[in-house]
CSV table of C-alpha atoms and ligand atoms in Angstrom, one decimal:
chain,number,residue,atom,x,y,z
F,1,MET,CA,0.0,0.0,0.0
F,2,THR,CA,1.4,3.4,-0.9
F,3,THR,CA,0.3,6.8,0.1
F,4,PRO,CA,-0.3,8.9,-3.0
F,5,CYS,CA,2.2,11.7,-3.5
F,6,ILE,CA,0.8,15.2,-3.1
F,7,ILE,CA,2.4,17.5,-5.6
F,8,THR,CA,2.0,21.2,-4.8
F,9,VAL,CA,2.6,23.6,-7.7
F,10,ALA,CA,3.4,27.3,-6.9
F,11,ILE,CA,2.8,28.9,-10.3
F,12,THR,CA,3.6,32.5,-9.6
F,13,GLY,CA,5.1,33.4,-6.3
F,14,SER,CA,5.4,37.0,-5.2
F,15,VAL,CA,8.8,38.0,-6.7
F,16,PRO,CA,9.6,37.1,-10.3
F,17,ARG,CA,8.4,39.5,-13.0
F,18,LYS,CA,7.8,39.2,-16.8
F,19,GLU,CA,11.2,41.0,-17.2
F,20,ASP,CA,12.9,38.2,-15.3
F,21,ASN,CA,11.1,35.3,-17.0
F,22,PRO,CA,8.5,35.9,-19.8
F,23,ALA,CA,6.9,32.6,-18.9
F,24,VAL,CA,5.8,33.7,-15.4
F,25,PRO,CA,2.0,33.8,-15.4
F,26,ILE,CA,1.0,37.1,-14.0
F,27,THR,CA,-2.6,37.8,-15.0
F,28,VAL,CA,-5.4,35.8,-13.6
F,29,ALA,CA,-6.0,34.3,-17.1
F,30,GLU,CA,-2.4,33.3,-17.4
F,31,GLN,CA,-2.4,31.8,-13.9
F,32,ILE,CA,-5.5,29.7,-14.7
F,33,GLU,CA,-3.9,28.4,-17.9
F,34,SER,CA,-0.6,27.6,-16.3
F,35,THR,CA,-2.2,25.8,-13.3
F,36,GLN,CA,-4.5,23.8,-15.6
F,37,GLU,CA,-1.3,22.5,-17.3
F,38,ALA,CA,0.2,21.5,-14.0
F,39,PHE,CA,-3.1,19.9,-12.9
F,40,GLU,CA,-3.3,17.8,-16.0
F,41,ALA,CA,0.4,16.8,-15.4
F,42,GLY,CA,-0.6,15.5,-11.9
F,43,ALA,CA,-0.3,18.4,-9.5
F,44,THR,CA,-2.7,18.2,-6.5
F,45,ILE,CA,-2.4,21.5,-4.8
F,46,ALA,CA,-2.2,25.0,-6.4
F,47,HIS,CA,-0.4,27.5,-4.1
F,48,VAL,CA,-1.3,30.9,-5.5
F,49,HIS,CA,-0.4,34.5,-5.1
F,50,VAL,CA,-2.0,37.3,-7.1
F,51,ARG,CA,-0.5,40.4,-8.7
F,52,LYS,CA,-1.7,43.9,-9.6
F,53,ASP,CA,-1.7,45.1,-13.2
F,54,ASP,CA,1.8,46.5,-12.5
F,55,GLN,CA,2.9,43.0,-11.5
F,56,THR,CA,3.5,43.9,-7.8
F,57,PRO,CA,2.1,41.4,-5.3
F,58,THR,CA,-1.2,42.1,-3.6
F,59,SER,CA,-3.7,40.3,-1.4
F,60,ASP,CA,-6.7,42.0,-3.2
F,61,PRO,CA,-9.7,39.7,-2.4
F,62,GLU,CA,-11.3,40.5,-5.8
F,63,ARG,CA,-8.4,39.1,-7.7
F,64,PHE,CA,-8.2,36.1,-5.4
F,65,ALA,CA,-11.9,35.5,-6.1
F,66,ARG,CA,-11.5,35.6,-9.8
F,67,LEU,CA,-8.5,33.3,-9.7
F,68,GLY,CA,-10.3,30.9,-7.3
F,69,GLU,CA,-13.4,30.7,-9.5
F,70,GLY,CA,-11.3,30.1,-12.6
F,71,LEU,CA,-9.3,27.3,-10.9
F,72,ARG,CA,-12.4,25.6,-9.6
F,73,LYS,CA,-13.8,25.6,-13.2
F,74,HIS,CA,-10.7,24.5,-15.1
F,75,CYS,CA,-9.1,22.3,-12.5
F,76,PRO,CA,-12.0,20.4,-10.9
F,77,GLY,CA,-10.9,18.7,-7.6
F,78,MET,CA,-7.6,20.5,-7.4
F,79,ILE,CA,-6.9,21.8,-3.9
F,80,ILE,CA,-6.6,25.6,-4.0
F,81,GLN,CA,-4.2,27.2,-1.5
F,82,PHE,CA,-4.1,31.0,-1.2
F,83,SER,CA,-0.9,32.7,0.0
F,84,THR,CA,-1.0,34.9,3.1
F,85,GLY,CA,2.7,35.7,2.6
F,86,GLY,CA,4.1,38.9,3.8
F,87,ARG,CA,5.1,40.4,0.5
F,88,SER,CA,1.5,40.7,-0.6
F,89,GLY,CA,0.2,43.1,2.0
F,90,LYS,CA,0.6,44.5,5.5
F,91,GLY,CA,-0.7,42.9,8.7
F,92,SER,CA,-4.3,41.9,8.7
F,93,GLU,CA,-4.7,42.6,4.9
F,94,ARG,CA,-2.8,39.4,4.3
F,95,GLY,CA,-5.8,37.4,5.4
F,96,GLY,CA,-8.3,39.7,3.7
F,97,MET,CA,-9.3,36.9,1.2
F,98,LEU,CA,-9.8,34.1,3.6
F,99,HIS,CA,-13.6,34.7,3.7
F,100,LEU,CA,-13.5,33.3,0.1
F,101,LYS,CA,-12.9,29.9,1.8
F,102,PRO,CA,-10.1,28.5,-0.3
F,103,ASP,CA,-9.4,24.9,0.6
F,104,MET,CA,-6.1,25.9,2.2
F,105,ALA,CA,-4.0,29.0,2.9
F,106,SER,CA,-0.3,29.4,3.9
F,107,LEU,CA,0.5,30.4,7.4
F,108,SER,CA,3.9,31.3,8.7
F,109,THR,CA,4.1,30.8,12.5
F,110,GLY,CA,7.1,33.0,13.3
F,111,SER,CA,9.4,35.8,12.0
F,112,CYS,CA,12.8,35.5,10.5
F,113,ASN,CA,15.2,37.3,8.2
F,114,PHE,CA,14.8,37.3,4.4
F,115,PRO,CA,17.3,38.5,1.8
F,116,THR,CA,16.7,42.2,2.3
F,117,ILE,CA,13.9,42.4,4.9
F,118,ILE,CA,12.7,41.0,8.2
F,119,TYR,CA,9.8,38.6,7.3
F,120,GLU,CA,7.4,39.9,10.0
F,121,ASN,CA,4.8,37.5,11.4
F,122,HIS,CA,4.0,39.1,14.8
F,123,PRO,CA,2.6,36.6,17.3
F,124,THR,CA,-0.7,38.6,17.3
F,125,LEU,CA,-0.9,38.4,13.5
F,126,VAL,CA,-0.2,34.7,13.5
F,127,ARG,CA,-3.0,34.2,15.9
F,128,GLU,CA,-5.4,36.4,14.0
F,129,LEU,CA,-4.8,34.6,10.7
F,130,ALA,CA,-5.1,31.2,12.4
F,131,ASP,CA,-8.4,32.3,13.9
F,132,LYS,CA,-9.7,33.4,10.5
F,133,MET,CA,-8.7,30.1,8.9
F,134,MET,CA,-10.6,28.3,11.7
F,135,GLU,CA,-13.6,30.5,11.2
F,136,TYR,CA,-13.8,29.9,7.5
F,137,GLY,CA,-12.8,26.3,7.5
F,138,VAL,CA,-9.5,26.9,5.7
F,139,LYS,CA,-6.8,24.3,6.3
F,140,PRO,CA,-3.4,26.0,6.9
F,141,GLU,CA,-0.2,25.0,5.3
F,142,ILE,CA,2.3,25.8,8.0
F,143,GLU,CA,5.3,27.5,6.4
F,144,VAL,CA,8.4,26.7,8.4
F,145,PHE,CA,11.3,29.1,7.5
F,146,ASP,CA,13.1,28.4,10.8
F,147,LEU,CA,12.9,25.6,13.3
F,148,SER,CA,11.0,27.4,16.1
F,149,MET,CA,8.1,27.9,13.7
F,150,LEU,CA,7.5,24.1,13.8
F,151,TYR,CA,7.2,24.1,17.5
F,152,GLN,CA,5.0,27.2,17.5
F,153,ALA,CA,2.6,25.5,15.1
F,154,LEU,CA,2.5,22.4,17.3
F,155,ARG,CA,1.8,24.5,20.3
F,156,LEU,CA,-1.0,26.4,18.5
F,157,ALA,CA,-2.5,23.0,17.5
F,158,ASP,CA,-2.3,21.9,21.2
F,159,GLU,CA,-4.1,25.1,22.2
F,160,GLY,CA,-6.8,24.4,19.7
F,161,VAL,CA,-6.0,27.4,17.6
F,162,LEU,CA,-5.0,25.2,14.7
F,163,THR,CA,-6.8,22.0,13.6
F,164,LYS,CA,-4.9,18.7,13.9
F,165,PRO,CA,-3.3,17.1,12.1
F,166,LEU,CA,-1.1,19.8,10.7
F,167,HIS,CA,0.2,20.1,7.1
F,168,VAL,CA,3.7,21.5,7.2
F,169,GLN,CA,6.0,22.9,4.6
F,170,PHE,CA,9.7,23.2,5.4
F,171,VAL,CA,11.3,25.9,3.3
F,172,PHE,CA,15.0,26.0,2.5
F,173,GLY,CA,17.4,28.2,0.6
F,174,VAL,CA,16.0,31.7,1.3
F,175,LYS,CA,19.0,33.9,1.9
F,176,ASN,CA,19.4,34.9,5.6
F,177,ALA,CA,16.7,32.3,6.6
F,178,MET,CA,17.3,28.5,6.6
F,179,PRO,CA,20.0,27.3,4.2
F,180,ALA,CA,19.4,24.0,2.3
F,181,ILE,CA,20.9,21.4,4.6
F,182,ARG,CA,19.7,17.8,4.5
F,183,ASP,CA,20.4,17.2,8.2
F,184,VAL,CA,18.0,20.0,9.1
F,185,LEU,CA,15.2,18.6,7.1
F,186,ALA,CA,15.9,15.1,8.6
F,187,PHE,CA,15.8,16.6,12.1
F,188,GLN,CA,12.6,18.6,11.5
F,189,VAL,CA,10.9,15.5,10.1
F,190,SER,CA,12.0,13.4,13.0
F,191,GLN,CA,10.6,15.9,15.4
F,192,LEU,CA,7.3,16.2,13.5
F,193,ASN,CA,7.0,12.4,13.4
F,194,LYS,CA,7.7,12.2,17.1
F,195,LEU,CA,5.4,15.0,18.2
F,196,MET,CA,2.6,14.7,15.7
F,197,PRO,CA,2.9,11.4,13.7
F,198,GLU,CA,-0.3,12.0,11.9
F,199,ALA,CA,0.9,15.3,10.3
F,200,THR,CA,1.7,15.5,6.6
F,201,TRP,CA,4.6,17.6,5.2
F,202,THR,CA,6.4,18.8,2.1
F,203,ALA,CA,9.7,20.5,1.7
F,204,ALA,CA,10.5,23.3,-0.7
F,205,GLY,CA,13.9,24.6,-1.9
F,206,ILE,CA,14.0,28.0,-3.4
F,207,GLY,CA,15.6,28.6,-6.8
F,208,ARG,CA,18.6,26.4,-7.4
F,209,HIS,CA,17.8,24.2,-4.4
F,210,GLN,CA,14.5,23.1,-5.7
F,211,LEU,CA,15.3,19.7,-7.2
F,212,GLU,CA,17.8,18.8,-4.4
F,213,VAL,CA,15.2,19.5,-1.7
F,214,ASN,CA,12.5,17.6,-3.6
F,215,ARG,CA,14.8,14.6,-3.6
F,216,TRP,CA,15.4,14.8,0.1
F,217,SER,CA,11.7,15.2,0.7
F,218,LEU,CA,10.9,12.0,-1.3
F,219,GLU,CA,13.8,10.1,0.5
F,220,LEU,CA,12.5,11.2,3.9
F,221,GLY,CA,8.8,10.3,3.2
F,222,GLY,CA,7.4,13.7,2.4
F,223,HIS,CA,5.4,15.1,-0.5
F,224,CYS,CA,6.6,17.3,-3.4
F,225,ARG,CA,6.6,21.0,-4.0
F,226,THR,CA,7.6,22.7,-7.2
R,17,MET,CA,43.0,16.6,30.9
R,18,THR,CA,39.8,18.7,31.3
R,19,THR,CA,38.8,22.0,29.7
R,20,PRO,CA,37.9,24.5,32.4
R,21,CYS,CA,34.2,25.3,32.6
R,22,ILE,CA,33.3,28.8,31.5
R,23,ILE,CA,30.5,30.2,33.7
R,24,THR,CA,28.8,33.2,32.3
R,25,VAL,CA,26.7,35.3,34.7
R,26,ALA,CA,24.0,37.6,33.5
R,27,ILE,CA,23.4,39.8,36.4
R,28,THR,CA,20.6,42.1,35.3
R,29,GLY,CA,19.1,41.4,31.9
R,30,SER,CA,16.8,44.0,30.3
R,31,VAL,CA,13.4,43.1,31.7
R,32,PRO,CA,13.1,42.5,35.5
R,33,ARG,CA,12.6,45.5,37.7
R,34,LYS,CA,13.0,46.2,41.4
R,35,GLU,CA,9.2,45.8,41.7
R,36,ASP,CA,9.5,42.2,40.4
R,37,ASN,CA,12.6,41.3,42.5
R,38,PRO,CA,14.2,43.7,44.9
R,39,ALA,CA,17.4,41.8,44.6
R,40,VAL,CA,17.9,42.7,40.9
R,41,PRO,CA,20.9,45.0,40.6
R,42,ILE,CA,19.9,48.1,38.7
R,43,THR,CA,22.3,50.9,39.3
R,44,VAL,CA,25.9,50.6,38.1
R,45,ALA,CA,27.1,50.4,41.8
R,46,GLU,CA,24.7,47.5,42.5
R,47,GLN,CA,25.7,45.8,39.3
R,48,ILE,CA,29.4,46.0,40.2
R,49,GLU,CA,28.8,44.6,43.7
R,50,SER,CA,26.6,41.8,42.4
R,51,THR,CA,29.1,40.8,39.6
R,52,GLN,CA,32.0,40.8,42.1
R,53,GLU,CA,30.1,38.3,44.2
R,54,ALA,CA,29.6,36.0,41.2
R,55,PHE,CA,33.3,36.5,40.2
R,56,GLU,CA,34.5,35.5,43.6
R,57,ALA,CA,32.1,32.5,43.3
R,58,GLY,CA,33.8,31.4,40.1
R,59,ALA,CA,32.0,33.1,37.2
R,60,THR,CA,34.3,33.8,34.2
R,61,ILE,CA,32.2,36.0,32.0
R,62,ALA,CA,29.9,38.9,33.0
R,63,HIS,CA,27.1,39.5,30.4
R,64,VAL,CA,25.8,43.0,31.2
R,65,HIS,CA,23.0,45.3,30.3
R,66,VAL,CA,22.6,48.8,31.6
R,67,ARG,CA,19.5,50.7,32.8
R,68,LYS,CA,18.4,54.3,33.0
R,69,ASP,CA,17.5,55.8,36.4
R,70,ASP,CA,13.8,54.8,35.7
R,71,GLN,CA,15.1,51.2,35.3
R,72,THR,CA,14.2,51.0,31.6
R,73,PRO,CA,17.0,49.4,29.4
R,74,THR,CA,19.3,51.6,27.5
R,75,SER,CA,22.5,51.3,25.4
R,76,ASP,CA,23.9,54.6,26.8
R,77,PRO,CA,27.7,54.4,26.2
R,78,GLU,CA,28.3,56.6,29.3
R,79,ARG,CA,26.7,54.0,31.6
R,80,PHE,CA,28.4,51.1,29.9
R,81,ALA,CA,31.7,53.0,30.4
R,82,ARG,CA,31.2,53.4,34.1
R,83,LEU,CA,30.1,49.8,34.5
R,84,GLY,CA,33.1,48.5,32.5
R,85,GLU,CA,35.6,50.5,34.5
R,86,GLY,CA,34.1,49.3,37.8
R,87,LEU,CA,34.1,45.7,36.7
R,88,ARG,CA,37.8,45.9,35.5
R,89,LYS,CA,38.7,47.3,38.9
R,90,HIS,CA,36.6,45.0,41.1
R,91,CYS,CA,36.8,41.8,39.1
R,92,PRO,CA,40.3,41.8,37.6
R,93,GLY,CA,40.6,39.2,34.8
R,94,MET,CA,36.9,38.7,34.4
R,95,ILE,CA,35.7,38.7,30.8
R,96,ILE,CA,33.3,41.6,30.3
R,97,GLN,CA,30.5,41.1,27.7
R,98,PHE,CA,28.2,44.0,26.8
R,99,SER,CA,24.7,43.2,25.5
R,100,THR,CA,23.7,44.6,22.1
R,101,GLY,CA,20.2,43.2,22.7
R,102,GLY,CA,17.2,44.7,21.0
R,103,ARG,CA,15.4,45.9,24.1
R,104,SER,CA,18.1,48.4,24.9
R,105,GLY,CA,17.9,50.6,21.8
R,106,LYS,CA,16.9,50.9,18.2
R,107,GLY,CA,19.1,49.8,15.3
R,108,SER,CA,22.6,51.2,15.3
R,109,GLU,CA,22.3,52.6,18.8
R,110,ARG,CA,22.6,49.0,20.0
R,111,GLY,CA,26.3,49.0,19.1
R,112,GLY,CA,26.9,52.6,20.3
R,113,MET,CA,29.1,51.4,23.2
R,114,LEU,CA,31.4,49.0,21.2
R,115,HIS,CA,34.1,51.6,20.9
R,116,LEU,CA,34.6,51.1,24.6
R,117,LYS,CA,36.2,47.8,23.6
R,118,PRO,CA,34.6,45.3,26.0
R,119,ASP,CA,36.2,41.9,25.8
R,120,MET,CA,33.0,40.5,24.2
R,121,ALA,CA,29.5,41.6,23.1
R,122,SER,CA,26.4,39.7,22.3
R,123,LEU,CA,25.3,39.4,18.6
R,124,SER,CA,22.0,37.9,17.4
R,125,THR,CA,22.4,36.8,13.8
R,126,GLY,CA,18.7,36.8,12.8
R,127,SER,CA,15.2,37.8,13.8
R,128,CYS,CA,12.5,35.8,15.5
R,129,ASN,CA,9.3,36.3,17.6
R,130,PHE,CA,9.5,37.1,21.3
R,131,PRO,CA,6.6,37.0,23.8
R,132,THR,CA,5.0,40.3,22.6
R,133,ILE,CA,7.3,41.7,19.9
R,134,ILE,CA,9.3,40.7,16.8
R,135,TYR,CA,12.9,40.6,17.9
R,136,GLU,CA,14.3,42.6,15.0
R,137,ASN,CA,17.9,41.9,13.8
R,138,HIS,CA,17.8,43.1,10.2
R,139,PRO,CA,20.5,41.5,8.0
R,140,THR,CA,22.1,45.0,7.6
R,141,LEU,CA,22.2,45.6,11.3
R,142,VAL,CA,23.7,42.2,12.0
R,143,ARG,CA,26.4,43.0,9.5
R,144,GLU,CA,26.9,46.5,10.9
R,145,LEU,CA,27.3,45.3,14.5
R,146,ALA,CA,29.6,42.5,13.3
R,147,ASP,CA,31.8,45.0,11.5
R,148,LYS,CA,32.1,47.2,14.5
R,149,MET,CA,33.0,44.3,16.7
R,150,MET,CA,35.8,43.4,14.2
R,151,GLU,CA,36.9,47.1,14.1
R,152,TYR,CA,37.2,47.3,17.9
R,153,GLY,CA,38.5,43.8,18.5
R,154,VAL,CA,35.4,42.7,20.4
R,155,LYS,CA,34.7,39.0,20.4
R,156,PRO,CA,31.0,38.3,19.7
R,157,GLU,CA,28.9,35.8,21.6
R,158,ILE,CA,26.5,34.6,18.9
R,159,GLU,CA,23.0,34.5,20.4
R,160,VAL,CA,21.0,31.7,18.7
R,161,PHE,CA,17.3,32.1,19.4
R,162,ASP,CA,16.4,30.0,16.4
R,163,LEU,CA,18.3,27.4,14.4
R,164,SER,CA,19.0,29.5,11.2
R,165,MET,CA,20.9,32.0,13.3
R,166,LEU,CA,23.6,29.3,13.9
R,167,TYR,CA,24.0,28.8,10.1
R,168,GLN,CA,24.0,32.6,9.5
R,169,ALA,CA,26.8,33.0,12.0
R,170,LEU,CA,28.8,30.2,10.4
R,171,ARG,CA,28.3,31.8,7.0
R,172,LEU,CA,29.5,35.2,8.3
R,173,ALA,CA,32.6,33.6,9.8
R,174,ASP,CA,33.3,31.9,6.4
R,175,GLU,CA,32.9,35.3,4.7
R,176,GLY,CA,35.4,36.8,7.2
R,177,VAL,CA,32.8,39.1,8.8
R,178,LEU,CA,33.2,37.3,12.1
R,179,THR,CA,36.4,35.9,13.5
R,180,LYS,CA,36.8,32.1,13.9
R,181,PRO,CA,36.3,30.2,16.1
R,182,LEU,CA,32.9,31.4,17.1
R,183,HIS,CA,31.5,31.4,20.7
R,184,VAL,CA,27.9,30.5,20.5
R,185,GLN,CA,25.0,30.7,23.0
R,186,PHE,CA,21.9,28.7,22.4
R,187,VAL,CA,18.9,30.3,24.0
R,188,PHE,CA,15.8,28.4,25.1
R,189,GLY,CA,12.5,29.1,26.7
R,190,VAL,CA,11.6,32.5,25.3
R,191,LYS,CA,7.9,32.4,24.5
R,192,ASN,CA,7.3,32.4,20.7
R,193,ALA,CA,11.0,31.6,20.0
R,194,MET,CA,12.7,28.3,20.7
R,195,PRO,CA,11.0,26.1,23.4
R,196,ALA,CA,13.3,24.2,25.8
R,197,ILE,CA,13.7,20.9,24.0
R,198,ARG,CA,16.8,18.8,24.7
R,199,ASP,CA,16.7,17.2,21.1
R,200,VAL,CA,17.1,20.7,19.7
R,201,LEU,CA,20.2,21.5,21.7
R,202,ALA,CA,21.7,18.1,20.9
R,203,PHE,CA,21.1,18.8,17.2
R,204,GLN,CA,22.5,22.3,17.3
R,205,VAL,CA,25.6,21.1,19.1
R,206,SER,CA,26.1,18.2,16.6
R,207,GLN,CA,25.9,20.7,13.8
R,208,LEU,CA,28.3,23.1,15.4
R,209,ASN,CA,30.7,20.3,16.2
R,210,LYS,CA,30.5,19.1,12.5
R,211,LEU,CA,30.8,22.5,10.9
R,212,MET,CA,33.2,24.3,13.3
R,213,PRO,CA,34.6,21.8,15.8
R,214,GLU,CA,36.9,24.4,17.3
R,215,ALA,CA,33.9,26.6,18.4
R,216,THR,CA,32.9,27.0,22.0
R,217,TRP,CA,29.3,27.2,23.2
R,218,THR,CA,26.9,27.6,26.1
R,219,ALA,CA,23.2,27.1,26.4
R,220,ALA,CA,20.8,29.4,28.4
R,221,GLY,CA,17.3,28.6,29.5
R,222,ILE,CA,15.1,31.5,30.4
R,223,GLY,CA,13.3,31.6,33.8
R,224,ARG,CA,12.1,28.2,35.0
R,225,HIS,CA,14.2,26.4,32.3
R,226,GLN,CA,17.5,27.7,33.6
R,227,LEU,CA,18.7,24.7,35.6
R,228,GLU,CA,17.4,22.1,33.2
R,229,VAL,CA,19.2,23.7,30.2
R,230,ASN,CA,22.4,24.1,32.3
R,231,ARG,CA,22.3,20.4,33.0
R,232,TRP,CA,21.8,19.5,29.3
R,233,SER,CA,24.7,21.9,28.5
R,234,LEU,CA,27.0,20.1,30.9
R,235,GLU,CA,25.9,16.7,29.6
R,236,LEU,CA,26.5,17.7,26.0
R,237,GLY,CA,29.9,19.2,26.7
R,238,GLY,CA,29.1,22.9,26.8
R,239,HIS,CA,29.7,25.7,29.2
R,240,CYS,CA,27.4,27.2,31.8
R,241,ARG,CA,25.2,30.3,31.8
R,242,THR,CA,23.2,31.6,34.7
O,310,ZN,ZN1,4.0,31.5,-1.8
O,311,ZN,ZN1,5.2,13.4,-2.6
O,312,ZN,ZN1,21.3,39.8,27.8
O,313,ZN,ZN1,30.8,24.7,31.6
């Protein structure tokens, strides 16, 4: 018996622009088309950000609504995950689309350094986003950019603020956050297996670390993220 | 052959006030007296913060100068470590006393959540404080509140921004940062031993975790912090 592999596809992200890569889907129509291709190729979860007309990231609920509708129509059965990432808005704005009830939404459970900024997830904001996800029945994907974020998520689950079992994503290769080190993923997975054996997890490597981290993830029993 | 145990004493910290504990040394005179007692009892390193007359933390160089002079006089040979912690000032201010050339100064190499705030150590500030410590010949004590801070310190040492070998302190039990988990300390120590075997380290548990973490530290071959 094998557990089916969950493949998450992150089609746009919040940073790359058409100037960097003409293939990056920016408009809602481009995002739907690109996700449909991934869905037909076997992807299970679509992790999505939205952009303004000038390509800058936003958490505008109207754009998320159009994208969500298009994905439900063109990728029936695909799990839709909205990003509440910090580049898309300030504070509470980041959860301003959760009332649209996507299947999932990302949730960072701590703060850390990023290449040129502090990635700010104040304890109050973490709690507020978690409460909203609970209210709207949205399953969080816990984004672990540094080890303590794993323990904070486990604590929030114990306190009933997050629903068990957790789905966790370990992120590697963001400059000034966690470098891509296999020992770290192995340790994180061993801790998650010990403290919440029923949890599911993926690992993501940014940029040049993507394939390497996917390989570790498969070797250690996790799911895949592109 | 045994390596002598380095005992670091943190006499004041930045948070507790006379109202919380009348024994907390607040004035420079009280701090000198209290450190001298610890020195005579065997402490090797004094980790010090300074306070304003209203007891709030500050990084005022004039107070650090008076404290440093008093400690050199009353505790000859003791290693004096100034805190550049975030509660004592904003941004560059936090290193405003490094020109006094204490033997050591604390340096956090990343950001994380604290009980009610984001502990902000922007990559630019980390670099700036590290450069100043290099300029004035001050040895940093790397404060690791979350795992990635260890790797960031190792990277800065590889880049020549920090002098090798590092002296690292692993901090546990700060709410919203790293909980006191022995597996985590064991992993951190194994990584440090692997990546920089010549480094030295201590572990500190905040509040009720202090004795427990000291015990782990001794068991795992580290030094002591009170
Ligand atoms: Zn994302
Ligand atoms: Zn998989
Ligand atoms: Zn301190
Ligand atoms: Zn010791």
